[in-house]
Short mmCIF file of C-alpha atoms and ligand atoms in Angstrom, two decimals:
data_model
loop_
_atom_site.label_atom_id
_atom_site.label_comp_id
_atom_site.label_asym_id
_atom_site.label_seq_id
_atom_site.Cartn_x
_atom_site.Cartn_y
_atom_site.Cartn_z
CA MET A 46 0.01 0.02 -0.05
CA ALA A 47 1.25 3.48 -0.69
CA HIS A 48 3.19 5.02 2.07
CA ARG A 49 5.03 8.47 2.11
CA GLY A 50 8.59 8.32 1.36
CA SER A 51 8.85 4.64 1.26
CA GLY A 52 11.35 4.60 -1.25
CA MET A 53 12.86 1.32 -2.35
CA ASN A 54 15.23 -0.42 -4.93
CA LEU A 55 13.17 -1.31 -7.74
CA ASP A 56 15.47 -4.32 -8.90
CA ALA A 57 15.13 -5.68 -5.33
CA ARG A 58 11.50 -5.29 -5.61
CA VAL A 59 11.22 -7.27 -8.78
CA GLN A 60 13.49 -10.05 -7.49
CA SER A 61 11.65 -10.33 -4.21
CA LEU A 62 8.15 -10.60 -6.07
CA HIS A 63 9.72 -12.96 -8.57
CA ASP A 64 10.94 -15.11 -5.62
CA GLN A 65 7.27 -15.02 -4.48
CA GLY A 66 6.31 -16.62 -8.05
CA VAL A 67 5.16 -13.24 -9.51
CA HIS A 68 5.25 -12.82 -13.30
CA THR A 69 2.58 -10.28 -13.89
CA VAL A 70 1.52 -6.80 -12.60
CA LEU A 71 -1.85 -5.88 -12.48
CA ALA A 72 -1.49 -2.12 -13.08
CA GLN A 73 -4.50 -0.39 -11.99
CA PHE A 74 -5.92 3.26 -11.72
CA VAL A 75 -9.49 4.49 -11.71
CA ASP A 76 -11.53 6.30 -14.11
CA ILE A 77 -13.44 9.34 -13.19
CA HIS A 78 -16.41 7.18 -11.55
CA GLY A 79 -13.69 5.69 -9.13
CA VAL A 80 -13.92 2.40 -10.94
CA ALA A 81 -10.81 0.16 -11.05
CA LYS A 82 -9.37 -0.05 -14.74
CA GLY A 83 -5.95 -1.34 -15.85
CA LYS A 84 -4.11 -4.09 -17.44
CA TRP A 85 -1.76 -7.15 -16.99
CA VAL A 86 1.76 -6.47 -17.69
CA PRO A 87 5.12 -8.44 -17.19
CA LEU A 88 6.87 -7.97 -13.94
CA GLY A 89 10.40 -8.24 -15.65
CA ARG A 90 9.71 -4.68 -17.36
CA LEU A 91 8.56 -2.94 -14.11
CA ARG A 92 11.05 0.06 -14.66
CA ASP A 93 9.09 0.84 -17.78
CA TRP A 94 5.72 0.88 -15.99
CA VAL A 95 7.33 3.10 -13.05
CA GLU A 96 9.17 5.66 -15.29
CA VAL A 97 6.93 5.82 -18.34
CA GLY A 98 3.81 4.11 -17.19
CA ALA A 99 1.62 1.32 -18.80
CA GLY A 100 -0.11 2.74 -21.97
CA PHE A 101 -3.81 3.05 -22.37
CA ALA A 102 -5.98 4.99 -25.19
CA GLY A 103 -6.92 7.92 -23.37
CA PRO A 104 -10.31 8.67 -24.75
CA SER A 105 -11.44 4.91 -23.99
CA ILE A 106 -11.27 5.82 -20.38
CA TRP A 107 -14.34 7.71 -18.83
CA GLY A 108 -13.26 11.13 -17.94
CA THR A 109 -9.82 11.60 -19.05
CA GLY A 110 -10.52 14.48 -21.63
CA LEU A 111 -7.76 13.18 -23.71
CA PRO A 112 -7.66 13.66 -27.52
CA ARG A 113 -7.98 10.64 -29.89
CA HIS A 114 -4.72 11.51 -31.56
CA GLY A 115 -1.40 13.27 -31.03
CA PRO A 116 1.18 13.10 -28.02
CA ARG A 117 -1.65 13.58 -25.45
CA SER A 118 -3.86 10.89 -26.57
CA GLU A 119 -1.98 8.25 -24.43
CA TYR A 120 -2.89 7.73 -20.99
CA HIS A 121 0.06 6.59 -18.98
CA GLY A 122 -0.53 4.70 -15.73
CA ARG A 123 2.76 5.11 -13.61
CA VAL A 124 2.88 2.31 -11.16
CA GLN A 125 3.65 3.42 -7.67
CA PRO A 126 6.17 0.89 -6.76
CA GLU A 127 5.63 1.17 -2.97
CA SER A 128 2.09 -0.05 -3.67
CA LEU A 129 3.23 -3.46 -5.28
CA GLN A 130 2.15 -6.48 -3.47
CA ALA A 131 1.28 -9.95 -4.67
CA LEU A 132 -2.45 -10.76 -4.87
CA PRO A 133 -3.07 -13.76 -2.54
CA PHE A 134 -6.27 -14.86 -4.61
CA MET A 135 -4.45 -14.68 -7.75
CA PRO A 136 -1.11 -16.63 -7.71
CA GLY A 137 1.54 -15.21 -10.09
CA PHE A 138 -0.05 -11.66 -9.86
CA ALA A 139 1.02 -8.51 -8.05
CA HIS A 140 -1.46 -5.55 -7.57
CA ALA A 141 0.03 -1.98 -8.35
CA VAL A 142 -1.62 1.46 -7.99
CA CYS A 143 -1.05 3.79 -10.95
CA ASP A 144 -1.01 7.57 -11.22
CA GLY A 145 -2.47 9.10 -14.37
CA TYR A 146 0.07 11.03 -16.82
CA ALA A 147 -0.17 12.26 -20.23
CA GLY A 148 2.41 13.86 -22.38
CA GLY A 149 4.77 13.24 -19.54
CA GLU A 150 2.81 15.42 -17.23
CA PRO A 151 0.59 14.46 -14.32
CA LEU A 152 -2.86 14.35 -15.70
CA SER A 153 -5.36 17.23 -14.44
CA THR A 154 -8.51 14.94 -14.60
CA CYS A 155 -6.86 11.94 -12.59
CA SER A 156 -8.55 12.04 -9.52
CA ARG A 157 -5.49 10.46 -7.55
CA GLN A 158 -3.53 13.35 -8.60
CA LEU A 159 -6.41 15.79 -7.28
CA LEU A 160 -5.96 14.05 -3.99
CA LYS A 161 -2.30 14.48 -3.89
CA THR A 162 -2.59 18.12 -4.90
CA GLN A 163 -4.99 18.51 -1.66
CA ARG A 164 -2.78 16.53 0.51
CA ALA A 165 0.31 18.77 -0.53
CA ARG A 166 -1.57 21.73 1.04
CA LEU A 167 -1.42 19.83 4.33
CA ASP A 168 2.25 19.13 4.07
CA GLU A 169 2.70 23.05 4.03
CA ARG A 170 1.33 23.03 7.54
CA GLY A 171 3.20 19.86 8.66
CA TRP A 172 -0.24 18.09 9.07
CA THR A 173 -1.04 14.55 8.20
CA LEU A 174 -4.75 13.48 7.28
CA SER A 175 -5.96 10.31 8.56
CA VAL A 176 -9.09 8.70 6.99
CA GLY A 177 -10.86 5.65 8.40
CA ILE A 178 -13.24 4.41 5.44
CA GLU A 179 -16.62 2.61 6.58
CA PRO A 180 -17.65 0.36 3.61
CA GLU A 181 -21.27 -0.82 3.66
CA PHE A 182 -22.31 -3.11 0.72
CA PHE A 183 -25.12 -5.42 -0.60
CA LEU A 184 -24.69 -8.80 -1.73
CA LEU A 185 -27.12 -9.38 -4.64
CA SER A 186 -27.73 -11.89 -7.47
CA ARG A 187 -29.80 -12.09 -10.57
CA SER A 188 -33.29 -13.63 -10.61
CA PRO A 189 -34.11 -16.08 -13.09
CA GLN A 190 -36.36 -13.49 -14.78
CA GLY A 191 -33.03 -11.20 -15.07
CA GLY A 192 -33.94 -8.94 -12.09
CA TRP A 193 -31.84 -8.20 -9.07
CA GLN A 194 -32.55 -9.78 -5.67
CA PRO A 195 -30.67 -10.23 -2.40
CA ALA A 196 -28.50 -13.22 -2.79
CA ASP A 197 -29.87 -14.87 0.08
CA SER A 198 -33.61 -15.42 0.01
CA LEU A 199 -33.58 -16.59 3.72
CA ASP A 200 -32.12 -13.10 4.74
CA ARG A 201 -35.34 -11.33 5.36
CA LEU A 202 -35.66 -10.09 9.13
CA GLU A 203 -37.47 -6.77 9.70
CA LYS A 204 -34.64 -5.59 11.95
CA PRO A 205 -31.49 -7.50 10.50
CA SER A 206 -28.81 -5.50 11.95
CA TYR A 207 -26.03 -8.20 13.58
CA ASP A 208 -28.03 -11.07 12.28
CA LEU A 209 -25.80 -13.87 12.85
CA LYS A 210 -27.66 -16.34 10.73
CA SER A 211 -27.46 -14.54 7.50
CA LEU A 212 -23.75 -13.42 8.45
CA ASN A 213 -22.81 -17.09 8.78
CA ARG A 214 -24.56 -18.00 5.65
CA GLN A 215 -22.25 -15.96 3.71
CA ALA A 216 -19.11 -17.56 5.37
CA ALA A 217 -17.81 -18.69 2.08
CA PHE A 218 -17.47 -15.22 0.38
CA LEU A 219 -16.93 -13.09 3.53
CA GLY A 220 -14.43 -15.66 4.93
CA ALA A 221 -12.37 -15.82 1.52
CA PHE A 222 -12.66 -11.87 1.65
CA ARG A 223 -11.43 -11.55 5.14
CA GLN A 224 -8.40 -13.75 4.29
CA ALA A 225 -7.46 -12.11 1.34
CA LEU A 226 -7.62 -8.75 2.94
CA ALA A 227 -5.61 -9.82 5.94
CA ALA A 228 -2.82 -11.28 3.41
CA LEU A 229 -2.91 -7.82 1.72
CA GLY A 230 -2.15 -6.16 5.02
CA PHE A 231 -5.64 -4.84 6.02
CA ASP A 232 -5.85 -4.65 9.73
CA TRP A 233 -9.45 -5.78 9.84
CA GLU A 234 -11.60 -4.85 12.86
CA GLN A 235 -15.20 -6.16 12.31
CA ILE A 236 -17.39 -7.79 9.90
CA ASP A 237 -21.21 -7.63 10.47
CA HIS A 238 -24.61 -7.72 9.00
CA GLU A 239 -25.98 -4.12 8.48
CA ASP A 240 -29.57 -2.73 8.73
CA ALA A 241 -30.86 -3.89 5.38
CA CYS A 242 -31.39 -7.51 4.04
CA GLY A 243 -28.36 -8.61 2.34
CA GLN A 244 -26.35 -5.56 3.51
CA PHE A 245 -23.04 -6.01 5.32
CA GLU A 246 -20.12 -4.03 6.51
CA VAL A 247 -16.58 -4.61 6.70
CA ASN A 248 -14.29 -2.38 8.83
CA TYR A 249 -10.40 -2.03 8.95
CA ARG A 250 -8.06 0.31 10.32
CA HIS A 251 -7.67 3.94 9.19
CA ASP A 252 -4.74 5.03 7.07
CA GLU A 253 -3.15 8.27 5.86
CA ALA A 254 -5.33 9.61 3.35
CA LEU A 255 -3.94 8.49 0.02
CA ALA A 256 -3.28 5.14 1.27
CA ALA A 257 -6.66 4.88 2.68
CA ALA A 258 -8.15 5.73 -0.66
CA ASP A 259 -5.83 3.24 -2.55
CA ARG A 260 -6.59 0.53 0.05
CA TYR A 261 -10.53 1.05 -0.53
CA VAL A 262 -10.13 0.67 -4.49
CA LEU A 263 -8.12 -2.66 -3.84
CA PHE A 264 -10.81 -3.74 -1.28
CA LYS A 265 -13.73 -3.13 -3.87
CA MET A 266 -11.50 -5.02 -6.54
CA VAL A 267 -10.88 -8.04 -4.24
CA ALA A 268 -14.62 -8.00 -3.29
CA HIS A 269 -15.78 -7.96 -7.02
CA THR A 270 -13.22 -10.75 -7.67
CA LEU A 271 -14.24 -13.05 -4.65
CA ALA A 272 -18.09 -12.30 -4.68
CA GLU A 273 -18.27 -13.40 -8.42
CA ARG A 274 -16.48 -16.73 -7.42
CA GLU A 275 -19.43 -17.40 -5.34
CA GLY A 276 -21.98 -16.40 -7.72
CA LEU A 277 -22.65 -13.33 -5.99
CA VAL A 278 -22.70 -9.58 -6.89
CA PHE A 279 -20.80 -6.96 -4.62
CA SER A 280 -22.92 -4.14 -5.00
CA CYS A 281 -22.03 -0.44 -4.26
CA MET A 282 -25.25 0.73 -5.33
CA PRO A 283 -26.39 3.33 -2.51
CA LYS A 284 -30.10 2.12 -2.12
CA PRO A 285 -31.15 -0.77 -3.97
CA TYR A 286 -34.41 -1.04 -2.01
CA PRO A 287 -36.74 1.69 -1.17
CA ASP A 288 -38.10 0.35 2.30
CA MET A 289 -34.53 -0.43 3.70
CA PRO A 290 -31.51 1.39 4.44
CA GLY A 291 -28.97 2.24 1.79
CA SER A 292 -25.22 2.05 1.87
CA GLY A 293 -23.01 4.88 3.13
CA LEU A 294 -19.21 5.06 2.83
CA HIS A 295 -18.64 7.16 5.82
CA PHE A 296 -15.02 8.85 6.26
CA HIS A 297 -13.60 9.13 9.71
CA ILE A 298 -11.33 12.17 9.60
CA SER A 299 -8.66 13.31 11.71
CA LEU A 300 -5.64 15.62 11.31
CA ALA A 301 -2.58 15.24 13.10
CA ASP A 302 0.21 18.16 13.36
CA ALA A 303 4.01 17.83 13.09
CA ASP A 304 4.06 16.67 16.77
CA GLY A 305 1.39 14.12 16.38
CA ARG A 306 -1.27 16.44 18.28
CA ALA A 307 -4.85 15.92 17.07
CA VAL A 308 -5.56 19.01 15.48
CA PHE A 309 -9.57 18.57 15.97
CA SER A 310 -8.98 18.09 19.85
CA ASP A 311 -9.55 21.01 21.92
CA PRO A 312 -6.41 21.15 24.22
CA ALA A 313 -8.40 22.32 26.93
CA ASP A 314 -10.92 19.61 26.68
CA PRO A 315 -10.07 16.73 24.31
CA ALA A 316 -13.38 15.44 24.24
CA ARG A 317 -14.40 18.53 22.32
CA LEU A 318 -13.67 20.00 18.87
CA SER A 319 -10.98 22.59 18.76
CA ALA A 320 -11.66 26.02 16.91
CA ASP A 321 -9.70 24.30 13.87
CA GLY A 322 -12.08 21.36 14.03
CA GLN A 323 -15.19 23.60 14.30
CA ALA A 324 -13.72 25.64 11.19
CA PHE A 325 -13.24 22.34 9.25
CA VAL A 326 -16.72 21.26 10.13
CA ALA A 327 -18.14 24.53 9.07
CA GLY A 328 -16.42 24.31 5.67
CA LEU A 329 -17.93 20.82 5.20
CA LEU A 330 -21.54 22.17 6.07
CA ASP A 331 -20.78 25.57 3.83
CA HIS A 332 -19.77 23.37 0.67
CA GLY A 333 -22.25 20.41 1.55
CA ASP A 334 -24.56 20.77 -1.50
CA ALA A 335 -21.52 20.94 -4.14
CA LEU A 336 -19.96 18.06 -2.06
CA SER A 337 -22.87 16.06 -2.50
CA ALA A 338 -22.18 15.70 -6.38
CA LEU A 339 -18.94 14.14 -5.53
CA CYS A 340 -19.64 12.26 -2.46
CA ALA A 341 -23.16 11.05 -3.42
CA PRO A 342 -22.56 11.17 -7.34
CA THR A 343 -25.49 8.93 -8.83
CA VAL A 344 -29.28 9.39 -9.18
CA ASN A 345 -29.79 6.59 -6.68
CA SER A 346 -27.62 8.41 -4.07
CA TYR A 347 -30.65 10.72 -3.42
CA ARG A 348 -32.88 8.01 -2.50
CA ARG A 349 -30.48 7.34 0.31
CA LEU A 350 -30.08 11.04 1.30
CA ALA A 351 -33.99 11.23 1.87
CA LEU A 352 -36.23 11.07 4.87
CA ALA A 353 -37.43 7.63 4.01
CA ARG A 354 -39.41 5.21 6.23
CA SER A 355 -37.55 1.62 6.62
CA ARG A 356 -38.72 -1.61 7.60
CA SER A 357 -36.14 -1.50 10.54
CA GLY A 358 -36.96 2.02 11.94
CA THR A 359 -34.44 4.35 10.72
CA THR A 360 -32.07 4.53 7.68
CA TRP A 361 -29.24 6.41 9.47
CA ALA A 362 -28.55 8.39 6.24
CA PRO A 363 -27.84 12.12 6.46
CA VAL A 364 -30.64 14.37 5.31
CA TRP A 365 -29.87 17.97 6.83
CA LYS A 366 -26.65 19.76 7.00
CA ALA A 367 -25.87 19.72 10.79
CA HIS A 368 -23.35 18.48 13.11
CA GLY A 369 -23.61 17.07 16.64
CA GLU A 370 -21.52 15.06 19.17
CA ASN A 371 -21.83 11.52 18.65
CA ASN A 372 -24.97 12.36 16.87
CA ARG A 373 -25.63 9.87 13.82
CA THR A 374 -28.80 11.82 12.84
CA CYS A 375 -26.43 14.75 11.42
CA LEU A 376 -24.29 14.98 8.34
CA VAL A 377 -21.34 15.33 10.63
CA ARG A 378 -20.91 13.33 13.81
CA THR A 379 -18.28 14.69 15.86
CA LEU A 380 -16.24 12.49 18.21
CA PRO A 381 -13.12 12.95 20.56
CA GLY A 382 -10.33 14.23 18.10
CA ARG A 383 -12.16 13.09 14.91
CA ILE A 384 -15.20 13.65 12.71
CA GLU A 385 -17.34 11.23 10.95
CA TRP A 386 -18.62 12.61 7.52
CA ARG A 387 -21.56 10.60 6.68
CA LEU A 388 -22.37 12.06 3.21
CA PRO A 389 -20.08 9.67 0.99
CA ASP A 390 -21.78 6.57 -0.53
CA PRO A 391 -20.05 3.88 -2.22
CA SER A 392 -20.91 4.86 -5.65
CA CYS A 393 -18.41 7.72 -5.22
CA ASN A 394 -14.94 8.06 -6.75
CA VAL A 395 -13.27 7.89 -3.27
CA TYR A 396 -10.20 9.95 -4.37
CA ALA A 397 -12.15 12.81 -5.78
CA ALA A 398 -14.64 12.72 -2.80
CA MET A 399 -11.93 12.88 -0.59
CA ALA A 400 -9.99 15.42 -2.22
CA ALA A 401 -13.27 17.84 -2.27
CA THR A 402 -13.98 17.00 1.47
CA LEU A 403 -10.38 18.16 2.22
CA ALA A 404 -10.68 21.17 0.12
CA ALA A 405 -14.02 22.17 1.78
CA GLY A 406 -12.71 21.64 5.45
CA LEU A 407 -9.61 23.52 4.71
CA ASP A 408 -11.50 26.48 3.31
CA GLY A 409 -13.40 26.40 6.33
CA MET A 410 -10.29 27.00 8.32
CA ASP A 411 -9.03 29.39 5.87
CA ARG A 412 -11.93 31.54 6.32
CA GLY A 413 -12.09 31.18 10.10
CA LEU A 414 -15.73 29.88 9.78
CA ASN A 415 -17.63 28.64 13.08
CA ALA A 416 -19.81 25.72 12.68
CA GLY A 417 -22.13 26.95 15.75
CA PRO A 418 -23.27 24.81 18.53
CA GLY A 419 -23.90 20.94 17.67
CA CYS A 420 -27.30 19.60 17.50
CA VAL A 421 -28.40 17.66 20.61
CA ASP A 422 -31.60 16.37 19.05
CA ASP A 423 -32.53 13.24 17.00
CA LEU A 424 -33.35 15.24 13.81
CA TYR A 425 -35.44 12.25 12.57
CA GLU A 426 -37.49 12.80 15.68
CA ARG A 427 -37.58 16.42 15.29
CA ALA A 428 -38.75 16.15 11.62
CA ALA A 429 -41.45 13.46 12.54
CA ALA A 430 -42.79 15.65 15.57
CA GLY A 431 -43.31 18.81 13.17
CA GLY A 432 -43.57 22.31 14.12
CA GLN A 433 -39.74 23.03 14.81
CA PRO A 434 -37.22 24.59 12.41
CA MET A 435 -34.98 22.03 10.80
CA PRO A 436 -31.35 22.61 9.48
CA PRO A 437 -31.02 23.17 5.91
CA ARG A 438 -31.47 20.22 3.80
CA LEU A 439 -28.99 18.38 1.40
CA PRO A 440 -29.85 18.56 -2.22
CA ARG A 441 -33.00 16.29 -3.03
CA ASP A 442 -31.46 15.03 -6.28
CA LEU A 443 -28.25 14.68 -8.56
CA ALA A 444 -29.39 17.71 -10.55
CA ALA A 445 -29.59 20.08 -7.49
CA ALA A 446 -26.05 18.93 -6.47
CA LEU A 447 -24.59 19.33 -9.88
CA ASP A 448 -26.19 22.75 -9.94
CA ALA A 449 -24.38 23.41 -6.70
CA LEU A 450 -21.14 22.17 -7.76
CA GLU A 451 -21.20 24.57 -10.95
CA GLY A 452 -22.11 27.34 -8.48
CA ASP A 453 -19.54 26.53 -6.01
CA ARG A 454 -16.45 28.53 -7.54
CA ALA A 455 -14.23 27.98 -4.67
CA LEU A 456 -14.41 24.28 -4.64
CA ARG A 457 -14.17 24.13 -8.44
CA ALA A 458 -11.22 26.15 -8.22
CA GLN A 459 -9.50 23.80 -5.88
CA LEU A 460 -10.40 20.67 -7.99
CA GLY A 461 -9.05 22.25 -11.14
CA PRO A 462 -11.41 23.41 -14.15
CA ASP A 463 -10.21 20.18 -16.14
CA PHE A 464 -11.70 17.80 -13.80
CA CYS A 465 -14.71 19.64 -13.02
CA GLU A 466 -15.61 19.93 -16.87
CA GLN A 467 -15.26 16.28 -17.26
CA PHE A 468 -17.04 15.53 -14.20
CA LEU A 469 -20.06 17.77 -14.74
CA ALA A 470 -20.37 16.92 -18.41
CA ILE A 471 -20.62 13.29 -17.60
CA LYS A 472 -22.80 13.57 -14.74
CA TRP A 473 -25.27 15.95 -16.53
CA ARG A 474 -25.47 13.29 -19.39
CA GLU A 475 -26.28 10.60 -16.57
CA TRP A 476 -29.00 13.20 -15.10
CA ASP A 477 -30.47 13.61 -18.64
CA ALA A 478 -30.58 9.74 -19.28
CA TYR A 479 -32.59 9.24 -16.00
CA ALA A 480 -34.86 12.36 -16.58
CA GLY A 481 -35.52 10.81 -20.06
CA SER A 482 -36.98 7.69 -18.52
CA VAL A 483 -40.48 6.98 -17.32
CA SER A 484 -40.51 4.55 -14.09
CA ASP A 485 -42.99 1.95 -13.14
CA TRP A 486 -43.96 4.24 -10.19
CA GLU A 487 -44.99 6.98 -12.67
CA LEU A 488 -47.22 4.69 -14.94
CA GLU A 489 -48.99 3.24 -11.92
CA ARG A 490 -49.57 6.60 -10.70
CA TYR A 491 -50.65 8.50 -13.58
CA ALA A 492 -51.68 6.16 -16.56
CA ALA A 493 -55.34 6.16 -15.71
CA ALA A 494 -55.48 8.95 -12.95
CA PHE A 495 -56.78 11.80 -14.73
N1 LIG B 515 -26.57 2.88 6.18
C1 LIG B 515 -26.37 4.12 6.78
C2 LIG B 515 -25.96 5.25 5.63
O1 LIG B 515 -26.48 5.07 4.73
C3 LIG B 515 -25.41 4.26 7.85
C4 LIG B 515 -25.48 3.23 8.96
C5 LIG B 515 -24.52 3.31 10.18
O2 LIG B 515 -24.39 4.43 10.75
O3 LIG B 515 -23.83 2.13 10.20
O4 LIG B 515 -25.23 6.06 5.89
MG1 MG B 516 -22.76 1.14 9.17
#
């Protein structure tokens, strides 16, 4: 996994992988959707993959913005040698994370480069960002009629959180997954059944931000591969079922200064947020609408970020732009020394979502914003009771989030015009395709109604 400054001798690296039986490097990058792409290349030519990069036709990859001809038509995925590690479930293969380059320069539409740029702003302050990512996901399968269904028809409790029977029935996949993650250096902490039928969560230890993002992409790739071997689909769709909770991808965020002090902790009362922590949270809330476009980037994401009834009693998904101490009904849950950012869902590009989140938090600090007092209510209850003012809501659909990103000049300036242009164009096309569809709900409701 990528760690800062972990320089190493390339020839020694090749030799050591060769000694482990590795002959092929799975050189992987992500497209603008955060989906893993790449190719298999021979280990023996590692120096080429590191110094020049593995070559790809640029316009064949979502969101590169590269032309069809000329020197910049080639996307070069430069292997980050410190990320190389043998894949335990694919004998002979080692995985490597790549950075996007074109024409010999870092590619401005490469989301990993975006995160590195934001991270460099922390270097100036001597700070390190740690992120703990909490992946929730569904295990699905295709029905004989071609539809989607929970993979396990016995997994049907009304309140399925922590259901051991359903967890144990997935032991073939989850057991192999756990084993692979452990072999890949994931310090796993827990695996449980979540609050929807067919929904699970796997937790592992936090990491430095870029390493955490790299790790999550690897996590997904391993999950997809191993789930398919068991005839399952590992689904990152945020909300497959309207009457059950959706999947979040919460980020636990903390900053440490050069002496290792928690920047978000108030020195006078470490259980409380420092002024810097308050300002970071205020930045997240201030840019919350635009951040939604990057952290919750699909049409389906907004079915999760809604005040929906669920069979289990709640959805735990954020709806209002508020923060509160250990308050899971808020967009930002604050904890001693860290914050939980509950907006992201697993359809996001983790690099872009993290880069944008960091940019928004730093903007809050640079402007000295104050998030105000934390919310002490259960916001779902407050909304149900009615009659009381609610905090401002998150965007209700992808179009509103995209509008907000278009209107948020400060955030767009941090992410850069090239990335934003590609992202917005692709996401507006996705919205237009959705807007051009007619759902079963509409037909049922309107066909004979008037
Ligand atoms: N599934 C919830 C979400 O969509 C989160 C549940 C939890 O807090 O673990 O954000
Ligand atoms: Mg959870």
